[in-house]
mmCIF file of C-alpha atoms and ligand atoms in Angstrom:
data_model
loop_
_atom_site.group_PDB
_atom_site.id
_atom_site.type_symbol
_atom_site.label_atom_id
_atom_site.label_comp_id
_atom_site.label_asym_id
_atom_site.label_seq_id
_atom_site.Cartn_x
_atom_site.Cartn_y
_atom_site.Cartn_z
ATOM 1 C CA MET A 1 30.567 -18.591 11.596
ATOM 2 C CA LYS A 2 33.658 -16.711 11.754
ATOM 3 C CA LEU A 3 33.209 -13.357 9.844
ATOM 4 C CA ALA A 4 36.671 -11.070 8.883
ATOM 5 C CA CYS A 5 34.612 -8.181 7.328
ATOM 6 C CA ALA A 6 35.443 -5.825 5.002
ATOM 7 C CA PRO A 7 35.172 -1.532 5.790
ATOM 8 C CA ALA A 8 32.287 -1.375 3.732
ATOM 9 C CA VAL A 9 32.193 2.072 2.802
ATOM 10 C CA LYS A 10 34.187 4.478 5.126
ATOM 11 C CA SER A 11 31.964 7.225 6.072
ATOM 12 C CA GLY A 12 28.856 8.852 4.809
ATOM 13 C CA LEU A 13 27.425 4.790 4.764
ATOM 14 C CA SER A 14 24.136 5.813 7.153
ATOM 15 C CA LYS A 15 23.170 8.535 4.765
ATOM 16 C CA GLN A 16 23.778 6.998 1.730
ATOM 17 C CA LEU A 17 21.588 4.155 2.250
ATOM 18 C CA SER A 18 18.710 6.989 3.713
ATOM 19 C CA ILE A 19 17.626 6.523 0.030
ATOM 20 C CA VAL A 20 16.866 3.493 0.295
ATOM 21 C CA ASN A 21 14.551 3.052 4.080
ATOM 22 C CA GLU A 22 11.735 3.189 2.712
ATOM 23 C CA THR A 23 9.969 3.464 6.087
ATOM 24 C CA LYS A 24 7.075 5.924 6.408
ATOM 25 C CA PRO A 25 6.353 7.497 9.498
ATOM 26 C CA GLY A 26 3.989 5.788 11.142
ATOM 27 C CA VAL A 27 4.435 2.487 9.462
ATOM 28 C CA LYS A 28 7.125 0.754 11.781
ATOM 29 C CA LYS A 29 8.964 -2.210 9.477
ATOM 30 C CA LEU A 30 8.773 -2.986 5.383
ATOM 31 C CA ALA A 31 7.753 -6.246 4.809
ATOM 32 C CA ILE A 32 10.737 -8.038 4.090
ATOM 33 C CA GLY A 33 9.208 -11.703 3.373
ATOM 34 C CA GLN A 34 9.894 -15.212 4.768
ATOM 35 C CA TYR A 35 14.051 -15.635 4.531
ATOM 36 C CA ASP A 36 14.265 -19.791 3.067
ATOM 37 C CA GLY A 37 17.523 -21.075 4.662
ATOM 38 C CA GLY A 38 19.444 -20.303 1.671
ATOM 39 C CA LEU A 39 22.514 -19.594 2.279
ATOM 40 C CA GLU A 40 23.083 -21.596 5.133
ATOM 41 C CA LYS A 41 22.030 -24.599 2.919
ATOM 42 C CA ASP A 42 24.418 -22.796 0.269
ATOM 43 C CA ASN A 43 27.157 -22.455 2.363
ATOM 44 C CA GLU A 44 27.136 -26.717 3.449
ATOM 45 C CA LYS A 45 27.931 -27.664 -0.045
ATOM 46 C CA ARG A 46 28.910 -24.574 -2.002
ATOM 47 C CA GLY A 47 32.549 -23.373 -2.367
ATOM 48 C CA SER A 48 35.743 -23.180 -1.376
ATOM 49 C CA VAL A 49 37.282 -21.177 0.857
ATOM 50 C CA VAL A 50 39.886 -19.072 -1.462
ATOM 51 C CA SER A 51 43.511 -18.512 0.067
ATOM 52 C CA GLY A 52 46.740 -17.293 -1.624
ATOM 53 C CA GLU A 53 46.537 -13.215 -4.430
ATOM 54 C CA ALA A 54 43.122 -15.012 -5.115
ATOM 55 C CA ALA A 55 41.882 -14.443 -1.594
ATOM 56 C CA GLU A 56 43.544 -10.549 -1.744
ATOM 57 C CA ILE A 57 42.062 -9.726 -5.168
ATOM 58 C CA LEU A 58 38.644 -10.670 -3.624
ATOM 59 C CA ALA A 59 39.636 -9.561 0.538
ATOM 60 C CA LEU A 60 39.102 -5.976 -1.830
ATOM 61 C CA ASP A 61 41.242 -5.298 1.141
ATOM 62 C CA HIS A 62 43.845 -6.423 3.285
ATOM 63 C CA SER A 63 41.503 -7.002 6.296
ATOM 64 C CA VAL A 64 41.796 -10.849 4.685
ATOM 65 C CA HIS A 65 44.179 -11.529 7.436
ATOM 66 C CA THR A 66 42.807 -9.714 9.705
ATOM 67 C CA GLU A 67 41.233 -12.015 12.766
ATOM 68 C CA ARG A 68 38.117 -9.815 14.069
ATOM 69 C CA PRO A 69 36.013 -8.016 11.985
ATOM 70 C CA ILE A 70 37.021 -4.731 11.627
ATOM 71 C CA GLY A 71 34.580 -2.783 9.643
ATOM 72 C CA ASP A 72 30.747 -2.182 10.665
ATOM 73 C CA TRP A 73 28.377 -4.688 8.726
ATOM 74 C CA SER A 74 28.170 -8.155 8.412
ATOM 75 C CA LEU A 75 25.644 -11.160 8.392
ATOM 76 C CA HIS A 76 24.716 -10.768 11.839
ATOM 77 C CA SER A 77 24.180 -7.560 10.979
ATOM 78 C CA PHE A 78 20.683 -7.936 8.672
ATOM 79 C CA GLU A 79 17.806 -9.898 9.432
ATOM 80 C CA ILE A 80 17.425 -11.488 5.455
ATOM 81 C CA GLY A 81 13.873 -11.853 4.095
ATOM 82 C CA ARG A 82 12.625 -13.459 0.857
ATOM 83 C CA PRO A 83 14.738 -14.105 -2.259
ATOM 84 C CA LEU A 84 15.007 -12.248 -5.124
ATOM 85 C CA GLY A 85 16.511 -14.582 -7.358
ATOM 86 C CA LYS A 86 19.762 -16.462 -8.142
ATOM 87 C CA GLY A 87 23.226 -14.733 -9.663
ATOM 88 C CA LYS A 88 25.839 -17.139 -11.622
ATOM 89 C CA PHE A 89 27.683 -17.094 -7.856
ATOM 90 C CA GLY A 90 24.928 -16.942 -5.162
ATOM 91 C CA ARG A 91 21.154 -15.598 -4.258
ATOM 92 C CA VAL A 92 20.162 -12.588 -3.738
ATOM 93 C CA TYR A 93 17.415 -11.853 -0.596
ATOM 94 C CA MET A 94 16.176 -8.876 0.743
ATOM 95 C CA ALA A 95 17.490 -8.145 3.460
ATOM 96 C CA ARG A 96 17.026 -4.843 6.384
ATOM 97 C CA THR A 97 19.483 -4.016 8.946
ATOM 98 C CA LYS A 98 18.264 -5.156 12.245
ATOM 99 C CA LYS A 99 19.726 -0.997 14.052
ATOM 100 C CA GLU A 100 17.237 1.379 13.706
ATOM 101 C CA PRO A 101 16.030 2.944 10.976
ATOM 102 C CA HIS A 102 15.799 -0.616 8.705
ATOM 103 C CA TYR A 103 17.074 0.187 6.602
ATOM 104 C CA ILE A 104 16.441 -1.965 3.415
ATOM 105 C CA ILE A 105 19.457 -3.826 1.204
ATOM 106 C CA ALA A 106 19.371 -6.679 -1.639
ATOM 107 C CA LEU A 107 21.974 -8.188 0.115
ATOM 108 C CA LYS A 108 24.296 -10.444 -2.687
ATOM 109 C CA THR A 109 25.847 -13.821 -2.187
ATOM 110 C CA LEU A 110 29.080 -14.406 -4.389
ATOM 111 C CA TYR A 111 31.008 -17.364 -3.486
ATOM 112 C CA LYS A 112 35.087 -16.621 -3.816
ATOM 113 C CA SER A 113 35.639 -20.150 -4.894
ATOM 114 C CA GLU A 114 33.239 -19.607 -8.183
ATOM 115 C CA ILE A 115 34.794 -16.793 -8.344
ATOM 116 C CA VAL A 116 37.900 -18.018 -8.825
ATOM 117 C CA GLU A 117 37.191 -20.694 -11.625
ATOM 118 C CA SER A 118 35.466 -18.173 -13.467
ATOM 119 C CA LYS A 119 38.831 -16.689 -13.296
ATOM 120 C CA VAL A 120 36.878 -13.562 -13.471
ATOM 121 C CA GLU A 121 37.969 -12.654 -9.515
ATOM 122 C CA LYS A 122 40.011 -8.715 -10.847
ATOM 123 C CA GLN A 123 36.622 -8.010 -13.104
ATOM 124 C CA VAL A 124 34.960 -8.965 -9.993
ATOM 125 C CA ARG A 125 37.202 -7.028 -7.738
ATOM 126 C CA ARG A 126 36.974 -3.780 -11.181
ATOM 127 C CA GLU A 127 33.479 -3.726 -10.979
ATOM 128 C CA ILE A 128 32.851 -4.149 -7.097
ATOM 129 C CA GLU A 129 35.312 -0.686 -7.362
ATOM 130 C CA ILE A 130 33.469 0.643 -10.282
ATOM 131 C CA GLN A 131 29.924 0.401 -8.841
ATOM 132 C CA THR A 132 30.722 2.055 -5.565
ATOM 133 C CA ASN A 133 31.678 4.845 -6.673
ATOM 134 C CA LEU A 134 28.450 5.974 -9.588
ATOM 135 C CA ARG A 135 26.066 7.955 -7.742
ATOM 136 C CA HIS A 136 23.249 7.905 -10.511
ATOM 137 C CA PRO A 137 19.608 7.663 -9.945
ATOM 138 C CA ASN A 138 19.771 5.114 -13.063
ATOM 139 C CA ILE A 139 22.407 3.672 -11.850
ATOM 140 C CA LEU A 140 21.573 1.019 -9.176
ATOM 141 C CA ARG A 141 23.640 1.711 -5.785
ATOM 142 C CA LEU A 142 26.296 -0.777 -4.347
ATOM 143 C CA TYR A 143 26.204 1.213 -0.704
ATOM 144 C CA GLY A 144 29.125 -1.705 0.398
ATOM 145 C CA TYR A 145 30.848 -4.874 0.644
ATOM 146 C CA PHE A 146 31.953 -7.518 3.637
ATOM 147 C CA HIS A 147 33.471 -11.208 3.321
ATOM 148 C CA ASP A 148 34.392 -14.010 5.110
ATOM 149 C CA GLU A 149 36.019 -16.543 4.326
ATOM 150 C CA LYS A 150 34.242 -17.880 1.093
ATOM 151 C CA ARG A 151 31.715 -15.814 0.307
ATOM 152 C CA ILE A 152 31.921 -11.935 -0.813
ATOM 153 C CA PHE A 153 28.382 -9.561 0.426
ATOM 154 C CA LEU A 154 26.699 -6.666 -1.722
ATOM 155 C CA MET A 155 24.945 -4.340 0.248
ATOM 156 C CA LEU A 156 22.878 -3.274 -3.633
ATOM 157 C CA GLU A 157 20.165 -0.942 -3.439
ATOM 158 C CA PHE A 158 16.828 -2.825 -3.413
ATOM 159 C CA ALA A 159 15.366 -2.690 -7.014
ATOM 160 C CA GLY A 160 11.226 -3.270 -5.571
ATOM 161 C CA LYS A 161 9.530 -3.892 -8.988
ATOM 162 C CA GLY A 162 12.521 -5.944 -9.948
ATOM 163 C CA GLU A 163 13.661 -6.640 -13.529
ATOM 164 C CA LEU A 164 12.943 -4.952 -16.506
ATOM 165 C CA TYR A 165 13.136 -8.448 -17.695
ATOM 166 C CA LYS A 166 10.844 -9.448 -17.412
ATOM 167 C CA GLN A 167 7.649 -7.078 -17.743
ATOM 168 C CA LEU A 168 9.338 -7.444 -21.344
ATOM 169 C CA ASN A 169 8.487 -10.884 -22.028
ATOM 170 C CA LYS A 170 5.426 -10.342 -19.865
ATOM 171 C CA ASN A 171 4.157 -7.371 -22.378
ATOM 172 C CA GLY A 172 5.487 -8.533 -25.263
ATOM 173 C CA ARG A 173 6.649 -4.826 -26.056
ATOM 174 C CA PHE A 174 6.593 -1.754 -24.583
ATOM 175 C CA SER A 175 4.327 1.591 -25.380
ATOM 176 C CA GLU A 176 6.298 4.864 -27.880
ATOM 177 C CA ARG A 177 5.545 6.356 -24.174
ATOM 178 C CA ARG A 178 7.312 3.716 -22.142
ATOM 179 C CA SER A 179 10.802 2.994 -24.120
ATOM 180 C CA ALA A 180 10.982 6.550 -24.491
ATOM 181 C CA ARG A 181 11.091 7.337 -21.088
ATOM 182 C CA TYR A 182 13.558 3.816 -20.572
ATOM 183 C CA ILE A 183 15.483 4.913 -22.898
ATOM 184 C CA ASP A 184 15.739 8.716 -21.714
ATOM 185 C CA GLN A 185 17.075 7.531 -18.708
ATOM 186 C CA MET A 186 19.550 4.795 -20.124
ATOM 187 C CA ALA A 187 21.028 7.831 -21.885
ATOM 188 C CA ASP A 188 21.412 9.915 -18.531
ATOM 189 C CA ALA A 189 22.444 7.074 -17.020
ATOM 190 C CA LEU A 190 24.854 6.460 -19.702
ATOM 191 C CA GLN A 191 26.250 9.841 -19.636
ATOM 192 C CA TYR A 192 26.883 9.846 -15.922
ATOM 193 C CA LEU A 193 28.893 7.094 -17.326
ATOM 194 C CA HIS A 194 30.511 7.945 -20.057
ATOM 195 C CA SER A 195 32.180 11.653 -18.108
ATOM 196 C CA LYS A 196 33.844 8.862 -15.413
ATOM 197 C CA HIS A 197 35.314 6.992 -18.703
ATOM 198 C CA VAL A 198 33.142 4.302 -17.738
ATOM 199 C CA ILE A 199 31.859 2.211 -21.013
ATOM 200 C CA HIS A 200 28.562 -0.752 -19.677
ATOM 201 C CA ARG A 201 29.437 -3.210 -22.756
ATOM 202 C CA ASP A 202 26.687 -4.997 -21.507
ATOM 203 C CA ILE A 203 23.414 -3.242 -22.096
ATOM 204 C CA LYS A 204 21.125 -5.306 -22.245
ATOM 205 C CA PRO A 205 17.001 -5.906 -20.558
ATOM 206 C CA GLU A 206 18.466 -8.214 -18.639
ATOM 207 C CA ASN A 207 20.856 -6.474 -17.096
ATOM 208 C CA LEU A 208 18.157 -3.794 -16.298
ATOM 209 C CA LEU A 209 16.411 -2.955 -12.808
ATOM 210 C CA LEU A 210 12.955 -1.155 -11.754
ATOM 211 C CA GLY A 211 12.738 0.615 -8.570
ATOM 212 C CA ILE A 212 9.954 1.039 -6.652
ATOM 213 C CA ASN A 213 8.131 4.502 -8.601
ATOM 214 C CA GLY A 214 8.818 2.420 -11.945
ATOM 215 C CA GLU A 215 12.764 3.353 -12.375
ATOM 216 C CA LEU A 216 14.859 2.082 -14.364
ATOM 217 C CA LYS A 217 18.117 1.038 -13.079
ATOM 218 C CA ILE A 218 21.341 0.108 -14.627
ATOM 219 C CA GLY A 219 22.993 -2.795 -12.545
ATOM 220 C CA ASP A 220 25.061 -5.366 -12.907
ATOM 221 C CA PHE A 221 28.154 -3.630 -13.850
ATOM 222 C CA GLY A 222 30.327 -5.498 -16.247
ATOM 223 C CA TRP A 223 30.924 -8.910 -14.973
ATOM 224 C CA SER A 224 28.686 -10.861 -17.226
ATOM 225 C CA VAL A 225 31.084 -9.482 -20.357
ATOM 226 C CA HIS A 226 32.546 -12.332 -19.469
ATOM 227 C CA ALA A 227 30.153 -14.936 -18.984
ATOM 228 C CA PRO A 228 26.882 -13.537 -20.470
ATOM 229 C CA SER A 229 23.076 -15.323 -18.786
ATOM 230 C CA ASN A 230 21.923 -18.511 -19.864
ATOM 231 C CA ARG A 231 18.499 -16.342 -20.765
ATOM 232 C CA ARG A 232 19.583 -14.584 -23.715
ATOM 233 C CA LYS A 233 21.993 -17.946 -24.728
ATOM 234 C CA THR A 234 19.239 -20.455 -25.015
ATOM 235 C CA LEU A 235 16.655 -17.833 -26.474
ATOM 236 C CA CYS A 236 18.777 -16.381 -29.386
ATOM 237 C CA GLY A 237 21.855 -16.660 -28.981
ATOM 238 C CA THR A 238 24.760 -13.841 -27.430
ATOM 239 C CA LEU A 239 25.584 -11.007 -30.061
ATOM 240 C CA ASP A 240 21.861 -9.036 -29.936
ATOM 241 C CA TYR A 241 23.643 -6.286 -28.212
ATOM 242 C CA LEU A 242 26.562 -6.655 -29.399
ATOM 243 C CA PRO A 243 28.049 -3.579 -32.086
ATOM 244 C CA PRO A 244 29.189 -4.062 -35.860
ATOM 245 C CA GLU A 245 33.288 -2.970 -33.935
ATOM 246 C CA MET A 246 33.114 -6.062 -31.595
ATOM 247 C CA VAL A 247 31.824 -8.520 -33.613
ATOM 248 C CA LEU A 248 33.784 -8.021 -36.142
ATOM 249 C CA GLY A 249 36.822 -7.802 -33.210
ATOM 250 C CA LYS A 250 38.387 -4.716 -33.488
ATOM 251 C CA GLU A 251 38.859 -2.429 -31.112
ATOM 252 C CA HIS A 252 36.169 -0.850 -29.468
ATOM 253 C CA SER A 253 35.578 2.530 -27.458
ATOM 254 C CA GLU A 254 32.556 4.398 -25.564
ATOM 255 C CA LYS A 255 30.904 3.958 -28.782
ATOM 256 C CA VAL A 256 29.311 0.592 -28.416
ATOM 257 C CA ASP A 257 27.068 1.952 -25.604
ATOM 258 C CA LEU A 258 25.386 4.171 -28.076
ATOM 259 C CA TRP A 259 24.905 0.624 -30.546
ATOM 260 C CA ALA A 260 23.354 -0.500 -27.498
ATOM 261 C CA LEU A 261 21.443 1.727 -26.732
ATOM 262 C CA GLY A 262 19.931 1.584 -30.153
ATOM 263 C CA VAL A 263 19.189 -1.797 -30.546
ATOM 264 C CA LEU A 264 17.598 -1.860 -26.495
ATOM 265 C CA THR A 265 15.089 1.294 -27.729
ATOM 266 C CA TYR A 266 14.349 -1.935 -31.073
ATOM 267 C CA GLU A 267 14.034 -4.569 -28.023
ATOM 268 C CA PHE A 268 12.004 -2.522 -26.634
ATOM 269 C CA LEU A 269 9.567 -0.845 -28.864
ATOM 270 C CA CYS A 270 9.259 -4.582 -31.307
ATOM 271 C CA GLY A 271 9.605 -6.921 -28.834
ATOM 272 C CA ASN A 272 13.410 -8.634 -29.997
ATOM 273 C CA PRO A 273 16.458 -7.387 -31.104
ATOM 274 C CA PRO A 274 17.101 -6.383 -34.202
ATOM 275 C CA PHE A 275 19.895 -8.206 -35.583
ATOM 276 C CA GLU A 276 18.524 -12.031 -34.042
ATOM 277 C CA ASP A 277 18.240 -14.430 -36.404
ATOM 278 C CA LEU A 278 16.569 -18.225 -35.735
ATOM 279 C CA ASN A 279 19.010 -20.054 -37.191
ATOM 280 C CA GLY A 280 22.358 -19.053 -34.757
ATOM 281 C CA TYR A 281 24.458 -16.850 -34.235
ATOM 282 C CA ASN A 282 26.768 -16.789 -37.653
ATOM 283 C CA ALA A 283 23.430 -15.125 -39.339
ATOM 284 C CA THR A 284 22.921 -12.914 -36.110
ATOM 285 C CA TYR A 285 27.064 -11.482 -36.434
ATOM 286 C CA LYS A 286 26.412 -11.453 -40.174
ATOM 287 C CA ARG A 287 23.520 -9.351 -40.035
ATOM 288 C CA ILE A 288 25.653 -6.840 -36.995
ATOM 289 C CA ALA A 289 28.280 -6.877 -39.507
ATOM 290 C CA LYS A 290 25.805 -5.184 -42.354
ATOM 291 C CA VAL A 291 23.955 -3.947 -40.451
ATOM 292 C CA ASP A 292 20.682 -5.660 -41.906
ATOM 293 C CA LEU A 293 18.464 -3.507 -39.988
ATOM 294 C CA HIS A 294 14.656 -3.043 -40.538
ATOM 295 C CA VAL A 295 12.326 -1.231 -38.318
ATOM 296 C CA PRO A 296 8.204 -2.879 -38.637
ATOM 297 C CA SER A 297 6.404 -0.203 -39.874
ATOM 298 C CA SER A 298 4.620 -0.334 -36.897
ATOM 299 C CA VAL A 299 6.859 2.462 -34.882
ATOM 300 C CA SER A 300 6.307 5.630 -35.132
ATOM 301 C CA ALA A 301 8.660 7.823 -37.792
ATOM 302 C CA GLU A 302 10.111 9.268 -34.305
ATOM 303 C CA ALA A 303 11.522 6.668 -33.088
ATOM 304 C CA LYS A 304 12.698 4.570 -36.393
ATOM 305 C CA ASP A 305 15.246 7.831 -36.384
ATOM 306 C CA LEU A 306 16.579 7.207 -33.301
ATOM 307 C CA ILE A 307 16.947 3.715 -33.664
ATOM 308 C CA GLU A 308 18.663 4.570 -37.318
ATOM 309 C CA ARG A 309 20.557 6.768 -35.251
ATOM 310 C CA LEU A 310 22.138 4.867 -33.146
ATOM 311 C CA LEU A 311 22.606 1.866 -35.841
ATOM 312 C CA VAL A 312 25.051 3.357 -37.573
ATOM 313 C CA PHE A 313 28.506 0.837 -38.139
ATOM 314 C CA GLU A 314 30.603 3.318 -38.386
ATOM 315 C CA PRO A 315 31.236 4.235 -34.177
ATOM 316 C CA GLU A 316 32.149 8.209 -34.815
ATOM 317 C CA LYS A 317 28.886 8.683 -36.678
ATOM 318 C CA ARG A 318 26.639 7.391 -33.853
ATOM 319 C CA LEU A 319 24.339 9.997 -32.953
ATOM 320 C CA PRO A 320 25.720 11.571 -28.926
ATOM 321 C CA LEU A 321 23.884 10.692 -25.882
ATOM 322 C CA SER A 322 23.681 14.700 -25.714
ATOM 323 C CA GLU A 323 21.885 14.668 -29.093
ATOM 324 C CA VAL A 324 19.692 11.295 -28.120
ATOM 325 C CA LEU A 325 18.627 13.627 -24.577
ATOM 326 C CA THR A 326 17.457 16.190 -27.076
ATOM 327 C CA HIS A 327 15.866 13.787 -29.570
ATOM 328 C CA PRO A 328 12.304 15.014 -30.776
ATOM 329 C CA TRP A 329 11.083 11.301 -29.720
ATOM 330 C CA ILE A 330 12.507 11.843 -26.002
ATOM 331 C CA VAL A 331 11.498 15.523 -25.410
ATOM 332 C CA LYS A 332 7.376 14.792 -26.684
ATOM 333 C CA TYR A 333 7.500 11.620 -23.885
ATOM 334 C CA ARG A 334 10.259 14.410 -21.293
ATOM 335 C CA SER A 335 7.606 16.474 -21.013
ATOM 336 C CA SER A 336 4.404 15.330 -20.703
ATOM 337 C CA ALA A 337 6.303 12.789 -18.205
ATOM 338 C CA LYS A 338 6.704 15.631 -16.428
ATOM 339 C CA LEU A 339 4.430 15.671 -13.453
ATOM 340 C CA SER A 340 5.466 11.915 -12.628
ATOM 341 C CA LYS A 341 9.242 12.132 -12.918
ATOM 342 C CA GLY A 342 10.713 8.949 -12.951
ATOM 343 C CA GLU A 343 7.253 7.216 -13.752
ATOM 344 C CA ALA A 344 7.852 4.527 -16.556
ATOM 345 C CA ALA A 345 4.248 2.790 -17.332
HETATM 346 P P1 ATP B 401 22.126 -13.671 -13.742
HETATM 347 O O1 ATP B 401 23.966 -13.831 -15.139
HETATM 348 O O2 ATP B 401 21.551 -14.378 -13.915
HETATM 349 O O3 ATP B 401 21.798 -12.423 -13.993
HETATM 350 P P2 ATP B 401 24.216 -12.190 -12.607
HETATM 351 O O4 ATP B 401 25.331 -12.787 -11.553
HETATM 352 O O5 ATP B 401 24.152 -11.215 -12.816
HETATM 353 O O6 ATP B 401 23.262 -13.739 -12.461
HETATM 354 P P3 ATP B 401 21.882 -10.711 -11.182
HETATM 355 O O7 ATP B 401 21.112 -10.531 -12.376
HETATM 356 O O8 ATP B 401 22.656 -9.229 -10.271
HETATM 357 O O9 ATP B 401 22.940 -12.371 -11.050
HETATM 358 O O10 ATP B 401 20.951 -10.592 -9.906
HETATM 359 C C1 ATP B 401 20.093 -12.458 -9.396
HETATM 360 C C2 ATP B 401 18.555 -12.087 -9.844
HETATM 361 O O11 ATP B 401 18.069 -11.783 -8.198
HETATM 362 C C3 ATP B 401 18.392 -10.875 -10.849
HETATM 363 O O12 ATP B 401 18.221 -11.614 -11.318
HETATM 364 C C4 ATP B 401 17.190 -10.042 -9.544
HETATM 365 O O13 ATP B 401 15.796 -11.090 -10.284
HETATM 366 C C5 ATP B 401 17.898 -10.390 -8.419
HETATM 367 N N1 ATP B 401 18.449 -9.196 -7.720
HETATM 368 C C6 ATP B 401 19.216 -8.819 -7.939
HETATM 369 N N2 ATP B 401 19.442 -7.317 -7.551
HETATM 370 C C7 ATP B 401 18.603 -7.306 -7.133
HETATM 371 C C8 ATP B 401 18.569 -5.449 -6.632
HETATM 372 N N3 ATP B 401 19.438 -5.046 -6.000
HETATM 373 N N4 ATP B 401 16.788 -5.062 -5.847
HETATM 374 C C9 ATP B 401 15.967 -6.315 -6.391
HETATM 375 N N5 ATP B 401 16.348 -8.284 -7.366
HETATM 376 C C10 ATP B 401 17.174 -8.057 -7.081
HETATM 377 MG MG1 MG B 402 21.851 -10.657 -13.775
#
């Protein structure tokens, strides 16, 4: 296979990657599980070569014209392990660098032609650029990327405990302690994002992963905005996390993330989003537009207070992140978490 490789991240890659190397002293290699041959199977029947402007955009640099690999990374750099999941544009695998010290990553494939068919090539490119530059313990790191004629490969931080969505489904809802710890981490990550003028706009349990110590990791930067996850669509519509200004088609700002944080707090504690309506899309739309919010009595007064301060119609009146981080409900559980920082349960 011919690989035209883009330089991943130009400098300091091994230093960055070392934080995901979970090899303990004395333990030679962390198990990455059994590879199922899915990359080759997919590549035979899936996708087509992309050329022209779209190829330029998706190459993320000009190496698409280069015959020889010019970057540090290619598919040959990795041993591929167990499948972690399937994304909209390709599969995700656990992988390990062949070279010492055998860094562990999640390798996510994206078929260029499928991105082009969905008309999201600029969005994908922008999101990759954004995620590459973010450094926060609660934001999934994108260490770099490389590509061949048909695919882009993203080298992502491995989220050892998988999807938060699955945990929520399994448990029905989370305890106040666990919810508060997640919201604390979310607020911190969002504050960081907003300081970089990045609005996430698509916060929901499906886009959150859990690190090896149960810490929350925001993944999925943005392209799900254009193509919402099927799970959510079939489950309860796609509107659930959208604020009034977005469902009403008005201009929106970073305050949309504050609203979504309120929805997330509610969903963690109650097991379903606050404006979900089994009568469908229109009914949910109406409930969001008039902020038809009822917090069940099982939720503590402090948590209810936070939810009600975030789910406010007027974007400017929503509780700012700095005040979320000092809210009594958040502070209460943070102090008890001191000895096990990052622990979620
Ligand atoms: P979808 O629309 O289904 O969410 P997607 O294109 O956004 O697809 P991802 O959600 O990024 O794709 O990846 C698909 C699945 O692969 C995830 O739901 C998760 O189970 C797994 N996965 C993705 N990235 C990682 C990671 N860094 N660590 C562990 N598992 C991951
Ligand atoms: Mg996803």
